[in-house]
Coordinates of C-alpha atoms in Angstrom, one line a residue:
X1 CA 8.7 42.8 -23.0
X2 CA 7.7 42.2 -19.4
X3 CA 4.2 41.0 -20.6
X4 CA 5.9 38.6 -23.1
X5 CA 8.2 37.2 -20.4
X6 CA 5.3 36.7 -18.0
X7 CA 3.3 35.0 -20.7
X8 CA 6.2 32.7 -21.5
X9 CA 6.6 31.9 -17.8
X10 CA 2.9 31.2 -17.5
X11 CA 2.9 28.9 -20.5
X12 CA 6.0 27.1 -19.2
X13 CA 4.4 26.6 -15.8
X14 CA 1.2 25.2 -17.4
X15 CA 3.2 22.8 -19.6
X16 CA 5.1 21.5 -16.7
X17 CA 1.9 21.0 -14.7
X18 CA 0.3 19.2 -17.6
X19 CA 3.3 16.9 -18.1
X20 CA 3.2 16.1 -14.4
X21 CA -0.5 15.2 -14.5
X22 CA 0.1 13.2 -17.7
X23 CA 2.7 11.2 -15.8
X24 CA 0.2 10.5 -12.9
X25 CA -2.6 9.6 -15.3
X26 CA -0.3 7.1 -17.0
X27 CA 0.6 5.6 -13.6
X28 CA -3.0 5.2 -12.5
X29 CA -4.1 3.7 -15.8
X30 CA -1.4 1.0 -15.4
X31 CA -2.3 0.6 -11.7
X32 CA -6.0 0.0 -12.5
X33 CA -5.1 -2.4 -15.3
X34 CA -3.1 -4.7 -13.1
X35 CA -5.8 -4.4 -10.3
X36 CA -8.5 -5.2 -12.8
X37 CA -6.7 -8.3 -14.0
X38 CA -6.8 -9.7 -10.4
X39 CA -10.1 -11.4 -11.2
X40 CA -8.6 -13.4 -14.1
X41 CA -5.6 -14.5 -11.9
X42 CA -7.9 -15.5 -9.1
X43 CA -10.3 -17.4 -11.3
X44 CA -7.4 -19.2 -13.0
X45 CA -6.0 -20.0 -9.6
X46 CA -2.6 -18.7 -10.8
X47 CA -1.2 -18.0 -7.4
X48 CA 2.4 -17.4 -8.5
X49 CA 1.0 -14.8 -10.9
X50 CA -0.9 -13.3 -8.0
X51 CA 2.3 -12.8 -6.0
X52 CA 4.2 -11.4 -9.0
X53 CA 1.5 -8.9 -9.7
X54 CA 1.5 -7.8 -6.1
X55 CA 5.3 -7.2 -6.2
X56 CA 5.2 -5.5 -9.6
X57 CA 2.4 -3.1 -8.7
X58 CA 4.4 -1.8 -5.7
X59 CA 7.2 -0.7 -8.0
X60 CA 4.9 1.1 -10.5
X61 CA 4.7 4.3 -8.6
X62 CA 8.4 5.0 -8.3
X63 CA 9.0 3.9 -11.9
X64 CA 6.4 6.5 -13.1
X65 CA 7.8 9.3 -10.8
X66 CA 11.3 8.7 -12.1
X67 CA 10.1 8.6 -15.6
X68 CA 8.0 11.7 -15.3
X69 CA 10.8 13.7 -13.5
X70 CA 13.3 12.6 -16.2
X71 CA 10.8 13.6 -19.0
X72 CA 10.3 17.1 -17.5
X73 CA 14.0 17.6 -16.9
X74 CA 14.7 16.7 -20.5
X75 CA 11.8 18.6 -22.1
X76 CA 12.1 21.8 -20.2
X77 CA 15.8 22.0 -19.3
X78 CA 14.9 22.4 -15.6
X79 CA 18.5 23.6 -14.7
X80 CA 17.6 26.9 -16.4
X81 CA 14.1 27.1 -14.9
X82 CA 13.9 29.2 -11.6
X83 CA 12.7 27.0 -8.7
X84 CA 10.2 29.7 -7.6
X85 CA 8.1 29.0 -10.8
X86 CA 6.8 25.9 -8.9
X87 CA 4.3 28.2 -7.1
X88 CA 2.7 28.9 -10.5
X89 CA 3.1 25.2 -11.6
X90 CA 1.1 24.2 -8.5
X91 CA -1.7 26.7 -9.2
X92 CA -2.0 25.4 -12.8
X93 CA -2.0 21.9 -11.5
X94 CA -4.9 22.6 -9.1
X95 CA -6.8 23.9 -12.0
X96 CA -6.2 20.8 -14.0
X97 CA -7.6 18.7 -11.2
X98 CA -11.1 20.1 -11.6
X99 CA -13.3 17.1 -12.2
X100 CA -10.4 14.7 -11.9
X101 CA -11.4 11.3 -10.3
X102 CA -8.2 10.9 -8.2
X103 CA -7.2 14.4 -7.2
X104 CA -5.7 13.4 -3.8
X105 CA -3.5 10.8 -5.5
X106 CA -2.5 13.3 -8.2
X107 CA -1.4 15.8 -5.5
X108 CA 0.8 13.2 -3.9
X109 CA 2.3 12.4 -7.3
X110 CA 3.0 16.1 -7.8
X111 CA 4.9 16.1 -4.5
X112 CA 6.9 13.1 -5.5
X113 CA 7.9 14.6 -8.8
X114 CA 8.7 18.0 -7.4
X115 CA 10.9 16.4 -4.6
X116 CA 13.0 15.0 -7.4
X117 CA 13.5 18.4 -8.9
X118 CA 13.5 20.8 -5.9
X119 CA 15.9 21.4 -3.0
X120 CA 14.4 20.5 0.3
X121 CA 14.3 24.2 1.3
X122 CA 11.2 24.3 -1.0
X123 CA 9.3 21.5 0.8
X124 CA 6.5 23.7 2.0
X125 CA 2.9 24.4 1.0
X126 CA 3.7 27.2 -1.5
X127 CA 5.5 24.7 -3.7
X128 CA 3.9 21.4 -2.8
X129 CA 0.7 20.0 -1.4
X130 CA 1.6 19.9 2.3
X131 CA -2.1 20.4 2.7
X132 CA -4.7 19.1 0.2
X133 CA -6.1 21.7 -2.2
X134 CA -8.9 19.7 -3.9
X135 CA -11.7 18.2 -1.9
X136 CA -12.8 14.6 -2.5
X137 CA -16.0 15.0 -0.6
X138 CA -19.0 13.7 -2.7
X139 CA -16.6 12.8 -5.5
X140 CA -17.9 9.7 -7.2
X141 CA -17.3 7.7 -10.4
X142 CA -19.5 7.7 -13.4
X143 CA -20.5 4.2 -12.2
X144 CA -21.2 4.5 -8.4
X145 CA -18.6 3.1 -6.0
X146 CA -21.3 0.9 -4.4
X147 CA -24.6 -0.7 -5.3
X148 CA -27.7 -0.8 -3.2
X149 CA -30.1 -3.7 -3.0
X150 CA -33.5 -3.9 -1.2
X151 CA -34.4 -7.1 0.6
X152 CA -37.8 -5.9 1.7
X153 CA -38.9 -6.2 -1.9
X154 CA -37.2 -9.4 -2.9
X155 CA -36.0 -11.2 0.2
X156 CA -32.4 -11.5 1.3
X157 CA -31.8 -14.8 -0.4
X158 CA -32.7 -13.4 -3.8
X159 CA -30.8 -10.2 -3.1
X160 CA -27.6 -12.2 -2.2
X161 CA -28.0 -14.2 -5.4
X162 CA -28.2 -11.0 -7.4
X163 CA -25.2 -9.5 -5.6
X164 CA -23.1 -12.5 -6.5
X165 CA -24.3 -12.4 -10.1
X166 CA -23.3 -8.7 -10.3
X167 CA -19.8 -9.4 -8.8
X168 CA -18.3 -10.1 -12.3
X169 CA -17.0 -13.5 -11.4
X170 CA -17.4 -16.0 -14.2
X171 CA -16.7 -19.3 -12.4
X172 CA -19.8 -21.0 -11.1
X173 CA -20.9 -21.3 -7.5
X174 CA -21.6 -25.0 -7.5
X175 CA -23.3 -25.2 -4.2
X176 CA -24.9 -21.8 -4.1
X177 CA -28.1 -22.8 -2.2
X178 CA -25.9 -24.3 0.6
X179 CA -23.7 -21.3 0.6
X180 CA -26.6 -18.9 0.9
X181 CA -28.1 -21.0 3.7
X182 CA -24.8 -20.7 5.5
X183 CA -24.7 -16.9 5.1
X184 CA -28.3 -16.6 6.4
X185 CA -27.5 -18.8 9.4
X186 CA -24.4 -16.7 10.2
X187 CA -26.5 -13.5 9.9
X188 CA -29.1 -14.8 12.3
X189 CA -26.4 -15.6 14.8
X190 CA -24.9 -12.1 14.4
X191 CA -28.3 -10.4 14.9
X192 CA -29.1 -12.2 18.1
X193 CA -32.8 -12.4 17.3
X194 CA -35.4 -10.9 15.1
X195 CA -35.5 -7.1 14.5
X196 CA -38.0 -4.7 13.0
X197 CA -37.2 -3.7 9.4
X198 CA -37.2 0.0 8.6
X199 CA -38.3 1.6 5.3
X200 CA -34.7 2.3 4.3
X201 CA -33.5 -1.3 4.9
X202 CA -30.9 -2.1 2.2
X203 CA -27.7 -3.9 1.5
X204 CA -24.9 -1.7 0.1
X205 CA -22.0 -3.5 -1.6
X206 CA -18.8 -2.0 -3.0
X207 CA -18.7 -2.2 -6.7
X208 CA -15.3 -4.0 -6.9
X209 CA -14.3 -7.2 -5.3
X210 CA -11.1 -7.1 -3.2
X211 CA -8.4 -9.6 -4.2
X212 CA -5.5 -11.0 -2.2
X213 CA -3.7 -14.3 -2.3
X214 CA -6.1 -17.3 -2.7
X215 CA -9.4 -15.4 -2.0
X216 CA -11.4 -12.5 -2.9
X217 CA -13.8 -10.5 -0.7
X218 CA -17.3 -9.1 -1.2
X219 CA -17.5 -6.1 1.1
X220 CA -20.5 -4.1 2.1
X221 CA -22.9 -3.3 4.9
X222 CA -26.5 -3.9 6.0
X223 CA -28.4 -0.7 6.7
X224 CA -31.6 -0.5 8.7
X225 CA -32.8 2.8 10.1
X226 CA -29.8 4.4 11.7
X227 CA -28.1 1.1 12.4
X228 CA -25.4 -0.3 10.1
X229 CA -23.7 -3.7 10.2
X230 CA -20.5 -4.1 8.1
X231 CA -19.9 -7.4 6.4
X232 CA -17.2 -9.2 4.4
X233 CA -17.8 -12.5 2.6
X234 CA -14.5 -14.3 1.5
X235 CA -14.9 -16.3 -1.7
X236 CA -12.6 -19.2 -2.4
X237 CA -12.1 -22.0 -4.8
X238 CA -14.1 -25.1 -3.9
X239 CA -11.5 -27.6 -5.3
X240 CA -13.9 -28.8 -8.0
X241 CA -13.5 -26.0 -10.6
X242 CA -16.0 -23.7 -9.0
X243 CA -16.3 -21.1 -6.1
X244 CA -17.8 -21.2 -2.7
X245 CA -18.6 -18.6 0.1
X246 CA -16.2 -19.3 2.9
X247 CA -17.5 -17.1 5.8
X248 CA -19.6 -14.1 6.8
X249 CA -17.6 -11.6 8.8
X250 CA -20.0 -9.0 10.5
X251 CA -17.9 -7.2 13.1
X252 CA -15.4 -4.4 12.5
X253 CA -12.9 -6.3 14.6
X254 CA -13.2 -9.3 12.2
X255 CA -13.0 -7.1 9.1
X256 CA -10.2 -4.8 10.2
X257 CA -7.5 -7.5 10.0
X258 CA -8.2 -7.8 6.2
X259 CA -6.8 -4.3 6.0
X260 CA -4.0 -4.8 8.6
X261 CA -0.5 -3.3 8.3
X262 CA 0.9 -6.8 8.5
X263 CA -0.7 -8.1 5.3
X264 CA -0.1 -7.7 1.6
X265 CA -2.0 -5.0 -0.2
X266 CA -5.4 -5.7 -1.6
X267 CA -6.3 -5.3 -5.3
X268 CA -9.6 -3.6 -6.3
X269 CA -10.6 -1.7 -9.4
X270 CA -11.3 1.8 -8.2
X271 CA -12.1 4.7 -10.5
X272 CA -12.6 7.0 -7.5
X273 CA -10.5 5.5 -4.6
X274 CA -11.7 8.2 -2.1
X275 CA -15.2 6.9 -2.4
X276 CA -14.0 3.4 -1.5
X277 CA -12.0 4.7 1.4
X278 CA -15.0 6.7 2.7
X279 CA -17.2 3.6 2.5
X280 CA -14.6 1.4 4.2
X281 CA -14.0 4.1 6.9
X282 CA -17.7 4.1 7.7
X283 CA -17.4 0.3 8.3
X284 CA -14.2 0.6 10.4
X285 CA -14.2 4.1 12.0
X286 CA -11.1 3.4 14.0
X287 CA -9.0 2.8 10.9
X288 CA -7.2 6.0 9.8
X289 CA -7.6 6.9 6.1
X290 CA -3.8 6.6 5.7
X291 CA -4.0 2.9 6.6
X292 CA -7.0 2.3 4.3
X293 CA -5.3 3.9 1.3
X294 CA -2.1 1.9 2.0
X295 CA -4.1 -1.4 2.3
X296 CA -5.5 -0.8 -1.1
X297 CA -2.1 -0.5 -2.7
X298 CA -2.0 3.3 -2.7
X299 CA 0.8 3.3 -0.2
X300 CA 2.4 6.6 -1.4
X301 CA -0.8 8.5 -0.7
X302 CA -1.1 6.6 2.6
X303 CA 2.4 8.0 3.4
X304 CA 1.2 11.5 2.6
X305 CA -1.8 11.2 4.9
X306 CA 0.2 9.6 7.6
X307 CA 2.6 12.5 7.6
X308 CA -0.2 15.1 7.7
X309 CA -1.6 13.3 10.7
X310 CA 1.9 13.2 12.3
X311 CA 2.4 16.9 11.8
X312 CA -1.0 17.5 13.4
X313 CA -0.1 15.4 16.3
X314 CA 3.2 17.2 16.8
X315 CA 1.3 20.5 16.9
X316 CA -1.0 19.3 19.6
X317 CA 1.4 17.4 21.8
X318 CA 4.3 18.4 24.0
X319 CA 6.2 15.2 24.9
X320 CA 9.7 14.5 23.6
X321 CA 11.1 12.0 21.2
X322 CA 13.1 9.4 23.1
X323 CA 15.1 6.3 22.4
X324 CA 12.6 3.4 22.2
X325 CA 12.5 1.1 25.3
X326 CA 14.0 -2.3 25.0
X327 CA 17.3 -3.8 23.9
X328 CA 19.1 -1.5 21.5
X329 CA 19.5 -2.9 18.0
X330 CA 22.9 -3.5 16.4
X331 CA 21.6 -2.2 13.0
X332 CA 18.9 0.4 13.7
X333 CA 18.6 3.3 16.1
X334 CA 14.9 3.2 17.1
X335 CA 13.2 6.2 18.7
X336 CA 9.6 7.1 19.4
X337 CA 7.2 9.7 20.7
X338 CA 5.5 8.2 23.7
X339 CA 2.1 9.8 22.8
X340 CA 2.2 8.6 19.2
X341 CA 1.8 4.8 18.4
X342 CA 4.8 4.5 16.0
X343 CA 8.5 4.0 16.0
X344 CA 11.1 5.7 13.8
X345 CA 14.1 3.6 12.6
X346 CA 17.4 4.9 11.3
X347 CA 20.2 2.6 9.9
X348 CA 23.4 3.1 11.8
X349 CA 26.5 4.2 9.9
X350 CA 28.6 1.6 11.8
X351 CA 26.8 -1.7 12.0
X352 CA 28.2 -4.2 14.5
X353 CA 30.6 -6.7 12.8
X354 CA 28.5 -9.6 14.1
X355 CA 25.8 -8.4 11.7
X356 CA 27.2 -9.1 8.2
X357 CA 25.1 -6.5 6.5
X358 CA 25.4 -3.0 5.0
X359 CA 23.0 -0.2 4.8
X360 CA 22.1 -1.1 1.2
X361 CA 21.5 -4.7 2.2
X362 CA 19.2 -3.6 5.0
X363 CA 17.3 -1.4 2.5
X364 CA 17.0 -4.3 0.2
X365 CA 15.6 -6.6 3.0
X366 CA 12.9 -4.0 3.8
X367 CA 11.9 -3.7 0.2
X368 CA 11.8 -7.5 0.0
X369 CA 9.3 -7.5 2.9
X370 CA 7.1 -4.8 1.2
X371 CA 7.0 -6.8 -2.0
X372 CA 6.4 -10.2 -0.3
X373 CA 3.3 -11.7 1.2
X374 CA 3.4 -10.6 4.8
X375 CA 0.5 -13.0 5.8
X376 CA -0.2 -11.0 8.9
X377 CA 3.2 -11.7 10.5
X378 CA 5.4 -8.9 9.2
X379 CA 4.9 -5.3 9.9
X380 CA 4.7 -2.9 6.9
X381 CA 7.0 0.1 7.0
X382 CA 6.7 3.6 5.6
X383 CA 10.0 4.9 4.1
X384 CA 10.8 8.6 4.1
X385 CA 13.6 10.9 3.1
X386 CA 14.6 14.3 4.4
X387 CA 12.3 14.4 7.3
X388 CA 12.6 17.5 9.5
X389 CA 11.8 17.2 13.2
X390 CA 11.7 20.0 15.8
X391 CA 15.0 19.9 17.6
X392 CA 13.4 21.1 20.8
X393 CA 11.3 18.0 21.0
X394 CA 14.4 15.6 21.0
X395 CA 16.0 14.6 24.2
X396 CA 19.8 15.3 24.3
X397 CA 20.5 11.6 24.7
X398 CA 18.6 10.9 21.5
X399 CA 20.4 13.7 19.6
X400 CA 23.8 12.3 20.8
X401 CA 22.9 8.8 19.7
X402 CA 21.8 9.9 16.3
X403 CA 24.8 12.2 15.6
X404 CA 27.3 9.6 16.9
X405 CA 25.8 6.5 15.3
X406 CA 24.3 7.8 12.1
X407 CA 26.1 11.1 11.2
X408 CA 25.7 10.6 7.5
X409 CA 21.9 10.5 7.8
X410 CA 21.3 13.1 10.5
X411 CA 22.1 16.8 10.6
X412 CA 21.2 19.7 12.8
X413 CA 19.7 22.5 10.7
X414 CA 19.0 25.4 12.9
X415 CA 16.0 24.5 15.1
X416 CA 15.4 21.3 13.2
X417 CA 16.9 17.8 13.1
X418 CA 16.8 16.5 9.6
X419 CA 16.9 12.8 9.0
X420 CA 17.8 11.9 5.4
X421 CA 16.4 8.4 5.5
X422 CA 14.2 6.5 8.0
X423 CA 11.5 3.9 8.4
X424 CA 8.3 4.3 10.4
X425 CA 6.5 1.3 11.8
X426 CA 3.6 0.7 14.0
X427 CA 4.8 0.5 17.7
X428 CA 4.4 -2.9 19.4
X429 CA 5.4 -4.2 22.7
X430 CA 8.6 -6.2 22.2
X431 CA 7.9 -9.8 22.8
X432 CA 10.8 -10.2 25.3
X433 CA 9.3 -7.4 27.4
X434 CA 5.8 -8.9 27.2
X435 CA 7.1 -12.3 28.4
X436 CA 9.0 -10.7 31.3
X437 CA 5.7 -9.1 32.5
X438 CA 3.3 -12.0 31.5
X439 CA 1.7 -14.5 33.8
X440 CA 1.8 -18.2 32.9
X441 CA -1.4 -18.1 30.9
X442 CA -0.4 -15.0 28.9
X443 CA 3.0 -16.4 28.3
X444 CA 1.6 -19.6 26.9
X445 CA -0.7 -17.7 24.4
X446 CA 2.2 -15.6 23.3
X447 CA 4.7 -18.5 22.9
X448 CA 2.1 -20.5 20.9
X449 CA 1.5 -17.5 18.6
X450 CA 5.2 -16.8 18.3
X451 CA 5.8 -20.4 17.1
X452 CA 2.8 -20.0 14.7
X453 CA 4.3 -16.8 13.3
X454 CA 7.6 -18.5 12.5
X455 CA 5.8 -21.5 10.9
X456 CA 3.6 -19.2 8.8
X457 CA 6.5 -17.2 7.7
X458 CA 8.4 -20.3 6.7
X459 CA 5.4 -21.6 4.8
X460 CA 5.6 -18.5 2.5
X461 CA 9.4 -18.9 2.0
X462 CA 10.6 -16.5 4.7
X463 CA 13.3 -17.5 7.2
X464 CA 13.5 -14.8 9.8
X465 CA 17.2 -15.3 10.5
X466 CA 17.4 -13.8 14.0
X467 CA 14.4 -15.4 15.9
X468 CA 15.2 -13.8 19.3
X469 CA 12.1 -12.5 21.1
X470 CA 13.3 -8.9 20.9
X471 CA 12.7 -9.0 17.1
X472 CA 9.0 -9.8 17.5
X473 CA 6.3 -7.5 18.8
X474 CA 2.8 -8.0 20.3
X475 CA 0.1 -5.9 18.7
X476 CA -2.8 -4.4 20.5
X477 CA -4.9 -7.4 19.5
X478 CA -2.3 -9.8 21.0
X479 CA -0.9 -11.0 17.7
X480 CA 2.8 -11.7 17.5
X481 CA 4.4 -9.9 14.5
X482 CA 8.0 -9.9 13.2
X483 CA 9.6 -6.5 12.7
X484 CA 13.4 -6.8 12.4
X485 CA 14.3 -7.7 8.8
X486 CA 18.1 -7.3 8.4
X487 CA 18.7 -11.0 8.5
X488 CA 15.7 -12.4 6.7
X489 CA 16.4 -14.8 3.7
X490 CA 14.3 -17.0 1.6
X491 CA 13.8 -20.5 2.9
X492 CA 14.9 -21.8 -0.5
X493 CA 18.3 -20.2 0.0
X494 CA 18.9 -21.9 3.3
X495 CA 20.6 -25.3 3.9
X496 CA 19.1 -26.9 7.0
X497 CA 21.4 -29.3 8.6
X498 CA 21.8 -31.5 11.7
X499 CA 25.0 -31.1 13.7
X500 CA 27.2 -34.0 13.0
X501 CA 28.2 -36.3 15.8
X502 CA 31.6 -35.4 17.3
X503 CA 34.4 -37.6 16.1
X504 CA 36.6 -37.4 19.2
X505 CA 36.3 -36.1 22.8
X506 CA 38.3 -33.1 21.6
X507 CA 35.6 -32.3 19.0
X508 CA 33.0 -32.5 21.7
X509 CA 34.9 -30.0 24.0
X510 CA 35.8 -27.6 21.1
X511 CA 34.5 -24.1 21.2
X512 CA 34.6 -24.0 17.4
X513 CA 32.7 -26.3 15.1
X514 CA 34.6 -29.4 13.9
X515 CA 32.6 -29.5 10.7
X516 CA 32.4 -27.2 7.7
X517 CA 29.7 -24.5 7.8
X518 CA 28.5 -22.8 4.7
X519 CA 27.2 -19.2 4.5
X520 CA 23.6 -20.4 4.3
X521 CA 23.8 -23.4 6.7
X522 CA 21.3 -23.4 9.5
X523 CA 21.3 -25.8 12.4
X524 CA 17.8 -25.7 14.1
X525 CA 19.0 -27.6 17.2
X526 CA 21.1 -24.5 18.0
X527 CA 18.0 -22.4 18.4
X528 CA 17.2 -23.8 21.9
X529 CA 20.0 -22.1 23.9
X530 CA 19.1 -18.7 22.5
X531 CA 15.3 -19.0 22.7
X532 CA 14.4 -21.2 25.7
X533 CA 15.4 -19.0 28.5
X534 CA 13.4 -19.6 31.7
X535 CA 11.3 -22.5 32.7
X536 CA 8.0 -20.8 31.6
X537 CA 9.1 -20.2 28.1
X538 CA 10.9 -23.6 27.7
X539 CA 7.8 -25.5 28.9
X540 CA 5.3 -23.8 26.6
X541 CA 7.7 -23.8 23.6
X542 CA 8.5 -27.5 23.9
X543 CA 4.9 -28.4 24.4
X544 CA 3.7 -26.7 21.2
X545 CA 6.6 -26.0 18.9
X546 CA 9.4 -28.5 19.6
X547 CA 9.4 -29.3 15.9
X548 CA 11.0 -25.9 15.2
X549 CA 14.2 -27.4 16.7
X550 CA 14.1 -30.3 14.3
X551 CA 15.8 -30.2 10.9
X552 CA 13.1 -32.3 9.4
X553 CA 10.4 -29.7 9.9
X554 CA 12.5 -27.1 8.0
X555 CA 13.5 -29.3 5.2
X556 CA 9.9 -30.6 4.8
X557 CA 8.6 -27.0 4.6
X558 CA 11.4 -26.0 2.2
X559 CA 10.5 -29.0 0.0
X560 CA 6.9 -28.0 -0.2
X561 CA 7.9 -24.5 -1.4
X562 CA 10.3 -25.9 -4.0
X563 CA 7.5 -28.1 -5.3
X564 CA 5.4 -25.0 -5.9
X565 CA 3.0 -25.4 -3.1
X566 CA 1.6 -22.1 -1.9
X567 CA 0.2 -22.2 1.7
X568 CA -3.2 -20.8 2.4
X569 CA -3.1 -18.6 5.5
X570 CA -6.4 -17.2 6.7
X571 CA -6.8 -13.6 7.9
X572 CA -9.8 -14.6 10.0
X573 CA -10.4 -17.3 12.6
X574 CA -10.9 -20.8 11.3
X575 CA -13.9 -21.2 13.6
X576 CA -15.9 -18.7 11.5
X577 CA -15.5 -20.7 8.3
X578 CA -18.7 -22.3 7.1
X579 CA -16.7 -25.6 6.5
X580 CA -16.1 -25.6 10.3
X581 CA -19.1 -23.8 11.6
X582 CA -21.9 -25.6 9.7
X583 CA -20.9 -28.3 7.4
X584 CA -19.0 -30.2 10.1
X585 CA -22.3 -30.4 12.0
X586 CA -24.1 -31.6 8.9
X587 CA -26.0 -28.3 8.3
X588 CA -26.1 -26.2 5.2
X589 CA -26.9 -28.8 2.5
X590 CA -27.7 -27.9 -1.1
X591 CA -31.5 -27.8 -0.6
X592 CA -32.9 -24.3 -0.6
X593 CA -34.3 -23.6 2.9
X594 CA -37.8 -22.4 3.1
X595 CA -38.3 -18.9 4.3
X596 CA -35.7 -16.2 4.7
X597 CA -33.4 -15.0 7.5
X598 CA -34.2 -11.9 9.4
X599 CA -32.6 -9.3 7.3
X600 CA -32.7 -6.2 9.6
X601 CA -30.2 -5.0 12.1

């Protein structure tokens, strides 16, 4: 009888493991389909469809997890299944991942499904993949993740032609000789002179293009001896029914912003995503794998890797979690670990009445941002549930703040503080603190970029709502990024108005408006008293962005959005674009230049 019971238990564990992996395989098949279709959307210049696909793909993961958990619950009557069987389910699952092409993603999916079915007391490595069980080292697809080309044999110009021909794009490059001349000139400039070519000289190119918004990217690296030079070539529509090469980016500092936390996720067709991440990691060694997976739309596994990195950091650090410096928010409690470059945000139970939002509305706003085009101006967030922190690492003032302001989301559980829901964001210096410490030149740069950030957000249908400097941060690269989302709305929902002239002296002296104000009415001229504090800020703002105080600017931008115009915001400097760098100087015509560029590193 014992043997029969053990056999039934083993069979049940295997069937649950199989059902879980089937759910993941269904998810990744759909994920690849919508990513593969990115080429068709790009070539058709169907930009609304591009944005819809981006938003839809983000929702796929949770949909499949919910679906798979429900299927398992229904098929196996999990209320009657002992929870300790998950140790055996996990063992069978590991066996099923032999020769699987996405084992690391499948492990994360297993965690997500088991979290729906298990109590948090079981959230440890016996039952879930707190640590990875299957290595992705040397894992590759049936078709290799990257292709190698050899300029020593054929010359770089011919090699670049072949690379573009192999890219899978069907629209023509109408000015290809000119485009290739531009690439070779830019490469000469990056190399700073001729170099000796080694026997292993080659160009390695990832097998899939990377699609986002109005451009796609060809990504690879030049290899020569022990030296490697990464590159990315943005490809755009030429306005005449064809395609053109827009730039050559050859520095990790230029390429990294393509994968930034403040931009929408890229789409690429990846049979073995770990191979793509390894290749990208060799190009940008300072980029954590968590960020690369996230940038490729695999944000759930990015979360898994991030949390593993976080646990490792906790183990090897001793500083305490503290309330984040700066003005305390009316909606969020924000805390940080000084030695770790992120902040943790918890929604207050009692939100100040001046903020007409609820916890559910705030969560909806954060999801809106994740699904929207962030154009390099809104920080991405990682959302977690039931996170256990070591109580001993929390200052008492932080514990008091959390228990007083968010008691429904925070509990003390022995030697742990458990937060039931939080967001994690990259830590930035609040813009208001930056401006307080900046000299005049630094302030000018920051104010100009602050205004640019607001204008770029407006161009993609986002009105920030609360535009105070404290809601913007300055990244390590000096870029101004918005990070407080509880008041954002679509531009198309706003009614931008000019304050009517007062009818009487009493109107002019009144503390209350003498005119009707609707729930979505915005009066841009009211921004000045809140934003232009101090001569330094006022001077630079009015010199560069006085139009932000003008109703006409906002209504003109709103009208363009309503007409269906989709703004093109570049994730690289305009100065590196060939249209600016060469064509404006009359260089790079359609004639094939004689000779070839130096192709070594």
